[in-house]
Amino acid sequence: MELNEIAVKFAIAGAPAVIRPHGEGHINLTYYVETDKGAKYILQKINNKLFADVAALMRNIELVTSHIAKKNAAEKKQSTCLTIVMTKDGKPFYDNGGEFYRMYDYIDDAIAYQSVSDPALFYESAVAFGAFQNYLSDFDASQLTEVLPDFHNTRKRFSDFKASLKADKAGRAASVKEEIDFVLSREKYCDRIVSMLKSGEIPLRVTHNDTKLNNVMIDAKTGKARAVIDLDTVMPGCSGYDFGDSIRFGCNSGAEDEPDLSKVYFKFDLFESYSKGYLSTLKNITKAEKAQLAFCAILMTYECGMRFLADHLDGDVYFRTKRENHNLDRARTQFKLVSDMEKQLDKMEKLIESL
Ligand code: ADP
Ligand code: GN1
Ligand code: MG
């Protein structure tokens, strides 16, 4: 079925006039749709290789978006979240014979930045993710299906990495020895947060779990955040996962896939502005959670690098790639950032403690 035939399965205003690929996500296939009546939407082909239970995934997203929409309405605020467009027969996704599509209202006049150099913009993304977390603080986590179990269980990610290394499916292990050693030599990072969550030292919350800058829409005119998007990974997690993943992506002086590592370094000024925005917005953070935030920036960056490298070893089957060694380039940027942060951990911790 053509994309315009898919688009009309949803309750859209008018007939599709424009449909084109959109955005830089690594997981789903995203399209911009505009109708002859000027209505704008996002159409997504859901990656059901990852999300085996699409019905559960979309139920999660319906629950979360309606929870936040109610709060926005009570505050007489514009929506700060995604708005699902149902199919004409009232379903949150369309099943095209085993290929699954969903649609959202297009958040207009807003930008999903791939990078920012302006600390004020990065501060606004922190405010949005902090507010997102606040909105979900009274959300009953037992309603959610854990669609990607152990998503940020770094110990599990480490075992998966070792399995990929052992299998060496694409025959690449011998050529990336240095990167493999980088991962193996930092195994000590794997257990700290997992065990603190288990013991209750830090609380399990409902978190976004994929808080990179291009998962928040920033108003093109005001520079204020409009909405948090990409809700596929909203699951029980830890505040440090959300904080750390934002730092991982946003405090990089270069692109996540920059092949020239001389352009890649950790930007402390951006770290400072994100920390201020997040901590001034997030309510009820415990002392113990706060004390782990800086470490979680290293942890999330290490974990993501390990996932990119595992995918390189597996033959690029998870993250969408556009060129040879794309996942390897991504892994290398993450490891460069980990090295930089390791040198500045004291300074990062002191800054957070002072806020
Ligand atoms: P992925 O899971 O592949 O990352 P996303 O849901 O993050 O997919 O969407 C990819 C990109 O599409 C986003 O980074 C953003 O640029 C754009 N996008 C997604 N949803 C919307 C929306 N509702 N309005 C405007 N742009 C959107
Ligand atoms: C993926 O979906 P996207 O592109 O926003 C991935 C994240 C990684 C990120 C790395 C479901 O995020 O976990 O941190 O790429 N999402 C999933 O850029 O695996
Ligand atoms: Mg995304």
Tab-separated table of C-alpha atoms and ligand atoms in Angstrom:
chain	number	residue	atom	x	y	z
A	1	MET	CA	0.000	0.000	0.000
A	2	GLU	CA	1.261	3.519	-0.839
A	3	LEU	CA	1.841	6.016	1.957
A	4	ASN	CA	-1.064	8.209	0.849
A	5	GLU	CA	-3.361	5.194	1.083
A	6	ILE	CA	-2.080	4.627	4.613
A	7	ALA	CA	-2.475	8.291	5.576
A	8	VAL	CA	-6.185	8.314	4.654
A	9	LYS	CA	-6.838	5.466	7.071
A	10	PHE	CA	-6.407	8.097	9.799
A	11	ALA	CA	-8.932	10.771	10.739
A	12	ILE	CA	-7.169	13.602	8.887
A	13	ALA	CA	-8.617	16.860	7.609
A	14	GLY	CA	-8.538	16.739	3.802
A	15	ALA	CA	-6.597	14.605	1.352
A	16	PRO	CA	-2.820	14.116	1.589
A	17	ALA	CA	-1.038	16.552	-0.731
A	18	VAL	CA	2.551	16.196	0.532
A	19	ILE	CA	4.209	13.179	2.129
A	20	ARG	CA	7.960	13.216	2.656
A	21	PRO	CA	10.531	11.618	4.950
A	22	HIS	CA	11.169	13.688	8.048
A	23	GLY	CA	13.569	13.954	10.999
A	24	GLU	CA	16.683	12.128	12.134
A	25	GLY	CA	15.357	9.336	14.363
A	26	HIS	CA	17.327	6.080	14.428
A	27	ILE	CA	14.386	3.777	15.041
A	28	ASN	CA	11.088	4.474	13.287
A	29	LEU	CA	10.396	5.674	9.742
A	30	THR	CA	8.976	9.162	10.049
A	31	TYR	CA	7.060	11.150	7.413
A	32	TYR	CA	5.651	14.656	7.268
A	33	VAL	CA	2.127	14.769	5.869
A	34	GLU	CA	0.288	17.869	4.704
A	35	THR	CA	-3.226	17.822	3.298
A	36	ASP	CA	-4.910	19.930	0.628
A	37	LYS	CA	-6.614	21.761	3.499
A	38	GLY	CA	-3.265	22.695	5.056
A	39	ALA	CA	-3.531	20.254	7.986
A	40	LYS	CA	-0.131	18.848	9.088
A	41	TYR	CA	0.703	15.501	10.622
A	42	ILE	CA	3.509	13.096	11.423
A	43	LEU	CA	3.027	9.593	10.048
A	44	GLN	CA	5.308	6.897	11.443
A	45	LYS	CA	5.987	3.352	10.441
A	46	ILE	CA	6.667	1.742	13.797
A	47	ASN	CA	9.789	-0.388	13.998
A	48	ASN	CA	8.094	-3.629	14.942
A	49	LYS	CA	11.336	-5.569	14.829
A	50	LEU	CA	11.968	-3.829	18.153
A	51	PHE	CA	8.451	-3.254	19.327
A	52	ALA	CA	6.954	-6.702	18.957
A	53	ASP	CA	3.768	-5.764	20.809
A	54	VAL	CA	2.617	-2.636	18.970
A	55	ALA	CA	-0.770	-2.664	20.728
A	56	ALA	CA	0.961	-2.509	24.133
A	57	LEU	CA	3.328	0.196	22.886
A	58	MET	CA	0.459	2.367	21.698
A	59	ARG	CA	-1.545	1.718	24.860
A	60	ASN	CA	1.442	3.042	26.855
A	61	ILE	CA	1.568	6.157	24.677
A	62	GLU	CA	-2.201	6.725	24.949
A	63	LEU	CA	-2.016	6.450	28.734
A	64	VAL	CA	0.921	8.811	29.056
A	65	THR	CA	-0.341	11.413	26.583
A	66	SER	CA	-3.825	11.494	28.115
A	67	HIS	CA	-2.357	11.806	31.629
A	68	ILE	CA	-0.283	14.795	30.544
A	69	ALA	CA	-3.076	16.314	28.420
A	70	LYS	CA	-5.370	16.359	31.478
A	71	LYS	CA	-2.728	18.207	33.472
A	72	ASN	CA	-2.122	20.670	30.639
A	73	ALA	CA	-5.875	21.332	30.447
A	74	ALA	CA	-6.090	21.885	34.203
A	75	GLU	CA	-3.252	24.418	33.932
A	76	LYS	CA	-4.948	25.986	30.882
A	77	LYS	CA	-1.720	25.315	28.950
A	78	GLN	CA	-1.163	24.352	25.336
A	79	SER	CA	-0.348	20.647	25.001
A	80	THR	CA	3.211	19.835	26.104
A	81	CYS	CA	3.040	16.360	24.672
A	82	LEU	CA	2.198	14.410	21.528
A	83	THR	CA	-1.405	14.214	20.310
A	84	ILE	CA	-2.344	10.905	18.714
A	85	VAL	CA	-4.495	10.976	15.569
A	86	MET	CA	-6.763	7.936	15.616
A	87	THR	CA	-7.656	5.851	12.598
A	88	LYS	CA	-11.066	6.418	11.079
A	89	ASP	CA	-12.290	3.397	13.013
A	90	GLY	CA	-10.988	4.761	16.313
A	91	LYS	CA	-7.745	2.843	16.752
A	92	PRO	CA	-4.363	4.351	17.785
A	93	PHE	CA	-2.488	2.594	14.960
A	94	TYR	CA	-3.145	1.065	11.557
A	95	ASP	CA	-2.193	-2.530	10.834
A	96	ASN	CA	-1.257	-2.832	7.164
A	97	GLY	CA	-0.885	-6.601	7.115
A	98	GLY	CA	1.837	-6.733	9.762
A	99	GLU	CA	3.346	-3.284	9.079
A	100	PHE	CA	2.196	-0.817	11.704
A	101	TYR	CA	1.625	2.901	11.294
A	102	ARG	CA	0.626	5.669	13.695
A	103	MET	CA	-0.070	9.346	13.315
A	104	TYR	CA	0.435	12.420	15.482
A	105	ASP	CA	-0.497	16.071	15.098
A	106	TYR	CA	2.490	17.881	13.624
A	107	ILE	CA	4.004	20.302	16.110
A	108	ASP	CA	4.324	23.312	13.874
A	109	ASP	CA	6.810	26.191	14.009
A	110	ALA	CA	9.039	24.142	16.276
A	111	ILE	CA	12.488	22.603	15.854
A	112	ALA	CA	13.936	19.283	16.967
A	113	TYR	CA	17.568	20.414	17.229
A	114	GLN	CA	20.379	17.991	16.408
A	115	SER	CA	22.727	20.154	18.425
A	116	VAL	CA	22.781	23.521	20.162
A	117	SER	CA	25.539	25.865	21.100
A	118	ASP	CA	23.262	28.304	22.906
A	119	PRO	CA	23.054	27.321	26.610
A	120	ALA	CA	19.643	29.028	26.872
A	121	LEU	CA	18.096	26.626	24.352
A	122	PHE	CA	19.604	23.640	26.091
A	123	TYR	CA	18.291	24.970	29.417
A	124	GLU	CA	14.792	24.974	27.911
A	125	SER	CA	15.090	21.334	26.880
A	126	ALA	CA	16.013	20.510	30.486
A	127	VAL	CA	12.961	22.368	31.748
A	128	ALA	CA	10.784	20.334	29.358
A	129	PHE	CA	12.196	16.976	30.428
A	130	GLY	CA	12.013	17.977	34.110
A	131	ALA	CA	8.369	19.022	33.661
A	132	PHE	CA	7.650	15.778	31.796
A	133	GLN	CA	8.973	13.854	34.780
A	134	ASN	CA	6.882	15.957	37.181
A	135	TYR	CA	3.720	15.291	35.184
A	136	LEU	CA	4.337	11.574	35.476
A	137	SER	CA	5.235	11.598	39.179
A	138	ASP	CA	1.702	10.484	40.113
A	139	PHE	CA	1.279	8.158	37.132
A	140	ASP	CA	0.618	4.561	38.111
A	141	ALA	CA	3.590	2.699	36.622
A	142	SER	CA	1.822	-0.653	36.891
A	143	GLN	CA	-0.402	0.422	33.969
A	144	LEU	CA	2.609	0.453	31.637
A	145	THR	CA	3.910	-2.521	29.706
A	146	GLU	CA	7.702	-2.682	29.764
A	147	VAL	CA	7.924	-2.815	25.971
A	148	LEU	CA	11.720	-2.931	25.954
A	149	PRO	CA	12.640	-4.747	29.179
A	150	ASP	CA	15.988	-3.840	30.790
A	151	PHE	CA	16.317	-0.866	28.461
A	152	HIS	CA	18.863	0.893	30.679
A	153	ASN	CA	20.033	-2.107	32.638
A	154	THR	CA	23.711	-1.500	31.924
A	155	ARG	CA	24.751	-4.890	33.312
A	156	LYS	CA	22.374	-6.566	30.828
A	157	ARG	CA	23.668	-4.314	28.040
A	158	PHE	CA	27.191	-5.402	28.946
A	159	SER	CA	26.264	-9.109	28.717
A	160	ASP	CA	24.577	-8.442	25.362
A	161	PHE	CA	27.736	-6.681	24.221
A	162	LYS	CA	29.871	-9.664	25.206
A	163	ALA	CA	27.501	-11.990	23.337
A	164	SER	CA	27.838	-9.823	20.203
A	165	LEU	CA	31.594	-9.865	20.615
A	166	LYS	CA	31.674	-13.630	20.935
A	167	ALA	CA	29.392	-14.180	17.937
A	168	ASP	CA	31.237	-11.562	15.838
A	169	LYS	CA	28.564	-11.995	13.179
A	170	ALA	CA	29.930	-9.382	10.789
A	171	GLY	CA	33.570	-10.428	11.301
A	172	ARG	CA	34.537	-6.959	12.538
A	173	ALA	CA	35.834	-7.615	16.054
A	174	ALA	CA	39.504	-7.832	15.078
A	175	SER	CA	39.385	-4.381	13.508
A	176	VAL	CA	37.915	-2.603	16.561
A	177	LYS	CA	40.083	-3.955	19.337
A	178	GLU	CA	40.735	-0.564	20.909
A	179	GLU	CA	37.022	0.233	21.158
A	180	ILE	CA	36.244	-3.222	22.546
A	181	ASP	CA	38.910	-2.746	25.216
A	182	PHE	CA	37.405	0.611	26.085
A	183	VAL	CA	34.106	-1.090	26.889
A	184	LEU	CA	35.568	-4.081	28.705
A	185	SER	CA	37.861	-1.966	30.870
A	186	ARG	CA	34.891	-0.021	32.250
A	187	GLU	CA	32.748	-2.938	33.347
A	188	LYS	CA	32.839	-1.397	36.849
A	189	TYR	CA	30.225	1.142	35.719
A	190	CYS	CA	27.568	-1.471	35.046
A	191	ASP	CA	26.139	-2.275	38.460
A	192	ARG	CA	25.974	0.890	40.507
A	193	ILE	CA	22.599	2.299	39.435
A	194	VAL	CA	20.965	-1.083	38.857
A	195	SER	CA	21.782	-2.104	42.426
A	196	MET	CA	20.786	1.266	43.945
A	197	LEU	CA	17.395	0.930	42.262
A	198	LYS	CA	17.084	-2.630	43.486
A	199	SER	CA	17.902	-1.753	47.079
A	200	GLY	CA	15.593	1.266	47.016
A	201	GLU	CA	18.469	3.683	47.686
A	202	ILE	CA	17.204	5.652	44.724
A	203	PRO	CA	13.544	5.584	43.644
A	204	LEU	CA	12.174	3.881	40.555
A	205	ARG	CA	10.193	6.496	38.621
A	206	VAL	CA	8.350	6.612	35.329
A	207	THR	CA	10.938	8.122	33.013
A	208	HIS	CA	11.243	8.966	29.319
A	209	ASN	CA	14.473	7.024	28.811
A	210	ASP	CA	15.394	8.595	25.462
A	211	THR	CA	15.837	12.253	26.304
A	212	LYS	CA	18.025	13.411	23.484
A	213	LEU	CA	17.647	16.923	22.243
A	214	ASN	CA	15.895	15.884	19.030
A	215	ASN	CA	13.143	14.330	21.140
A	216	VAL	CA	11.945	17.716	22.352
A	217	MET	CA	10.333	20.304	20.112
A	218	ILE	CA	11.545	23.871	20.720
A	219	ASP	CA	9.445	26.803	19.525
A	220	ALA	CA	11.151	28.404	16.527
A	221	LYS	CA	10.237	31.948	17.635
A	222	THR	CA	10.380	31.969	21.426
A	223	GLY	CA	13.098	29.345	21.988
A	224	LYS	CA	10.887	27.789	24.692
A	225	ALA	CA	10.190	24.058	24.686
A	226	ARG	CA	6.784	23.142	23.324
A	227	ALA	CA	6.554	19.381	23.709
A	228	VAL	CA	8.396	16.216	24.584
A	229	ILE	CA	8.079	13.627	21.803
A	230	ASP	CA	9.217	10.058	21.034
A	231	LEU	CA	7.399	8.312	23.866
A	232	ASP	CA	8.243	4.743	22.806
A	233	THR	CA	10.524	4.193	25.779
A	234	VAL	CA	8.447	5.676	28.604
A	235	MET	CA	8.937	3.002	31.240
A	236	PRO	CA	10.014	2.641	34.849
A	237	GLY	CA	13.545	4.030	35.207
A	238	CYS	CA	15.735	6.433	37.110
A	239	SER	CA	15.953	10.233	36.948
A	240	GLY	CA	19.659	9.877	36.170
A	241	TYR	CA	18.876	7.969	32.984
A	242	ASP	CA	16.929	10.936	31.635
A	243	PHE	CA	19.456	13.465	32.867
A	244	GLY	CA	22.398	11.421	31.605
A	245	ASP	CA	21.011	10.765	28.157
A	246	SER	CA	20.349	14.463	27.595
A	247	ILE	CA	23.920	15.265	28.601
A	248	ARG	CA	25.285	12.488	26.386
A	249	PHE	CA	23.697	13.917	23.279
A	250	GLY	CA	23.500	17.628	23.994
A	251	CYS	CA	26.898	18.340	25.583
A	252	ASN	CA	28.747	16.976	22.581
A	253	SER	CA	30.587	19.716	20.671
A	254	GLY	CA	30.092	17.676	17.496
A	255	ALA	CA	27.489	15.399	15.970
A	256	GLU	CA	26.728	12.016	17.504
A	257	ASP	CA	28.209	10.421	14.369
A	258	GLU	CA	31.102	12.865	13.769
A	259	PRO	CA	33.960	10.855	12.201
A	260	ASP	CA	36.593	13.480	13.084
A	261	LEU	CA	37.127	13.047	16.816
A	262	SER	CA	39.119	16.270	17.088
A	263	LYS	CA	35.734	17.989	16.757
A	264	VAL	CA	34.219	16.000	19.600
A	265	TYR	CA	34.551	17.121	23.208
A	266	PHE	CA	32.385	17.540	26.289
A	267	LYS	CA	30.948	21.033	26.665
A	268	PHE	CA	30.879	21.965	30.335
A	269	ASP	CA	28.949	25.217	29.765
A	270	LEU	CA	26.069	23.202	28.305
A	271	PHE	CA	26.295	20.715	31.165
A	272	GLU	CA	25.940	23.604	33.585
A	273	SER	CA	22.885	25.053	31.863
A	274	TYR	CA	21.145	21.672	31.574
A	275	SER	CA	21.828	20.894	35.244
A	276	LYS	CA	20.348	24.234	36.281
A	277	GLY	CA	17.258	23.811	34.104
A	278	TYR	CA	16.625	20.228	35.193
A	279	LEU	CA	17.157	20.787	38.911
A	280	SER	CA	15.127	23.981	39.010
A	281	THR	CA	12.178	22.151	37.434
A	282	LEU	CA	12.270	18.594	38.736
A	283	LYS	CA	10.397	18.306	42.014
A	284	ASN	CA	11.096	15.791	44.773
A	285	ILE	CA	14.513	14.651	43.633
A	286	THR	CA	16.174	12.879	46.553
A	287	LYS	CA	19.650	13.651	47.821
A	288	ALA	CA	20.830	10.210	46.752
A	289	GLU	CA	19.461	10.625	43.208
A	290	LYS	CA	21.025	14.053	42.853
A	291	ALA	CA	24.392	12.676	43.931
A	292	GLN	CA	24.295	10.184	41.026
A	293	LEU	CA	23.384	12.584	38.211
A	294	ALA	CA	26.937	13.371	37.096
A	295	PHE	CA	27.881	9.700	37.148
A	296	CYS	CA	24.750	8.908	35.123
A	297	ALA	CA	25.967	11.236	32.378
A	298	ILE	CA	29.031	8.994	32.042
A	299	LEU	CA	26.926	5.852	32.422
A	300	MET	CA	24.416	6.721	29.695
A	301	THR	CA	27.187	7.743	27.309
A	302	TYR	CA	29.150	4.561	28.003
A	303	GLU	CA	26.012	2.440	27.598
A	304	CYS	CA	25.036	4.086	24.329
A	305	GLY	CA	28.563	3.730	22.943
A	306	MET	CA	28.500	0.067	23.929
A	307	ARG	CA	25.164	-0.361	22.110
A	308	PHE	CA	26.506	1.326	18.950
A	309	LEU	CA	29.612	-0.865	19.040
A	310	ALA	CA	27.539	-4.018	19.624
A	311	ASP	CA	25.424	-3.086	16.607
A	312	HIS	CA	28.579	-2.579	14.533
A	313	LEU	CA	29.675	-6.094	15.561
A	314	ASP	CA	26.203	-7.491	14.799
A	315	GLY	CA	26.288	-6.023	11.266
A	316	ASP	CA	24.129	-2.880	11.804
A	317	VAL	CA	20.794	-4.454	12.549
A	318	TYR	CA	19.358	-2.124	15.214
A	319	PHE	CA	20.182	1.561	14.607
A	320	ARG	CA	19.486	2.912	11.145
A	321	THR	CA	22.781	3.530	9.320
A	322	LYS	CA	23.497	5.639	6.260
A	323	ARG	CA	27.135	4.848	5.578
A	324	GLU	CA	29.860	2.321	6.185
A	325	ASN	CA	31.080	2.228	9.797
A	326	HIS	CA	28.275	4.558	10.842
A	327	ASN	CA	27.710	2.766	14.144
A	328	LEU	CA	31.465	2.609	14.725
A	329	ASP	CA	31.743	6.385	14.266
A	330	ARG	CA	28.880	6.811	16.712
A	331	ALA	CA	30.521	4.500	19.255
A	332	ARG	CA	33.794	6.417	18.989
A	333	THR	CA	32.173	9.784	19.717
A	334	GLN	CA	30.546	8.313	22.804
A	335	PHE	CA	33.851	6.930	24.064
A	336	LYS	CA	35.582	10.266	23.468
A	337	LEU	CA	32.890	11.956	25.579
A	338	VAL	CA	33.187	9.309	28.308
A	339	SER	CA	36.955	9.965	28.507
A	340	ASP	CA	36.358	13.721	28.721
A	341	MET	CA	33.727	13.356	31.427
A	342	GLU	CA	35.845	10.964	33.445
A	343	LYS	CA	38.446	13.727	33.714
A	344	GLN	CA	35.836	16.271	34.802
A	345	LEU	CA	33.650	14.150	37.050
A	346	ASP	CA	34.694	15.988	40.232
A	347	LYS	CA	33.863	19.341	38.694
A	348	MET	CA	30.526	18.023	37.392
A	349	GLU	CA	29.608	16.627	40.800
A	350	LYS	CA	30.572	19.857	42.582
A	351	LEU	CA	28.450	21.910	40.221
A	352	ILE	CA	25.416	19.690	40.817
A	353	GLU	CA	25.963	19.729	44.559
A	354	SER	CA	25.974	23.524	44.502
A	355	LEU	CA	22.541	23.730	42.830
B	1	ADP	P1	12.549	7.864	16.361
B	1	ADP	O1	12.014	6.944	17.416
B	1	ADP	O2	12.923	7.183	15.116
B	1	ADP	O3	13.623	8.726	16.924
B	1	ADP	P2	10.791	10.165	16.644
B	1	ADP	O4	9.424	9.900	17.175
B	1	ADP	O5	11.761	10.756	17.572
B	1	ADP	O6	11.321	8.816	15.978
B	1	ADP	O7	10.643	11.107	15.378
B	1	ADP	C1	11.764	11.435	14.569
B	1	ADP	C2	11.822	12.914	14.343
B	1	ADP	O8	10.599	13.360	13.713
B	1	ADP	C3	11.940	13.790	15.592
B	1	ADP	O9	13.263	13.921	16.007
B	1	ADP	C4	11.348	15.101	15.108
B	1	ADP	O10	12.273	15.802	14.292
B	1	ADP	C5	10.222	14.645	14.176
B	1	ADP	N1	8.905	14.540	14.866
B	1	ADP	C6	8.394	13.450	15.483
B	1	ADP	N2	7.165	13.699	15.974
B	1	ADP	C7	6.872	14.984	15.635
B	1	ADP	C8	5.723	15.835	15.806
B	1	ADP	N3	4.630	15.398	16.428
B	1	ADP	N4	5.776	17.094	15.291
B	1	ADP	C9	6.878	17.527	14.641
B	1	ADP	N5	7.975	16.782	14.428
B	1	ADP	C10	7.989	15.522	14.915
B	2	GN1	C1	17.603	5.812	19.560
B	2	GN1	O1	14.687	6.697	18.671
B	2	GN1	P1	15.831	7.652	18.804
B	2	GN1	O2	16.587	7.880	17.558
B	2	GN1	O3	15.299	8.935	19.466
B	2	GN1	C2	17.500	4.797	20.698
B	2	GN1	C3	18.065	5.405	21.983
B	2	GN1	C4	19.520	5.814	21.749
B	2	GN1	C5	19.566	6.792	20.577
B	2	GN1	C6	20.979	7.146	20.223
B	2	GN1	C7	14.292	2.865	21.202
B	2	GN1	O4	16.823	6.950	19.869
B	2	GN1	O5	18.012	4.468	23.038
B	2	GN1	O6	20.041	6.433	22.904
B	2	GN1	O7	18.952	6.203	19.400
B	2	GN1	N1	16.099	4.430	20.891
B	2	GN1	C8	15.742	3.134	21.061
B	2	GN1	O8	20.964	8.280	19.423
B	2	GN1	O9	16.560	2.215	21.108
B	3	MG	MG	13.587	10.161	18.407
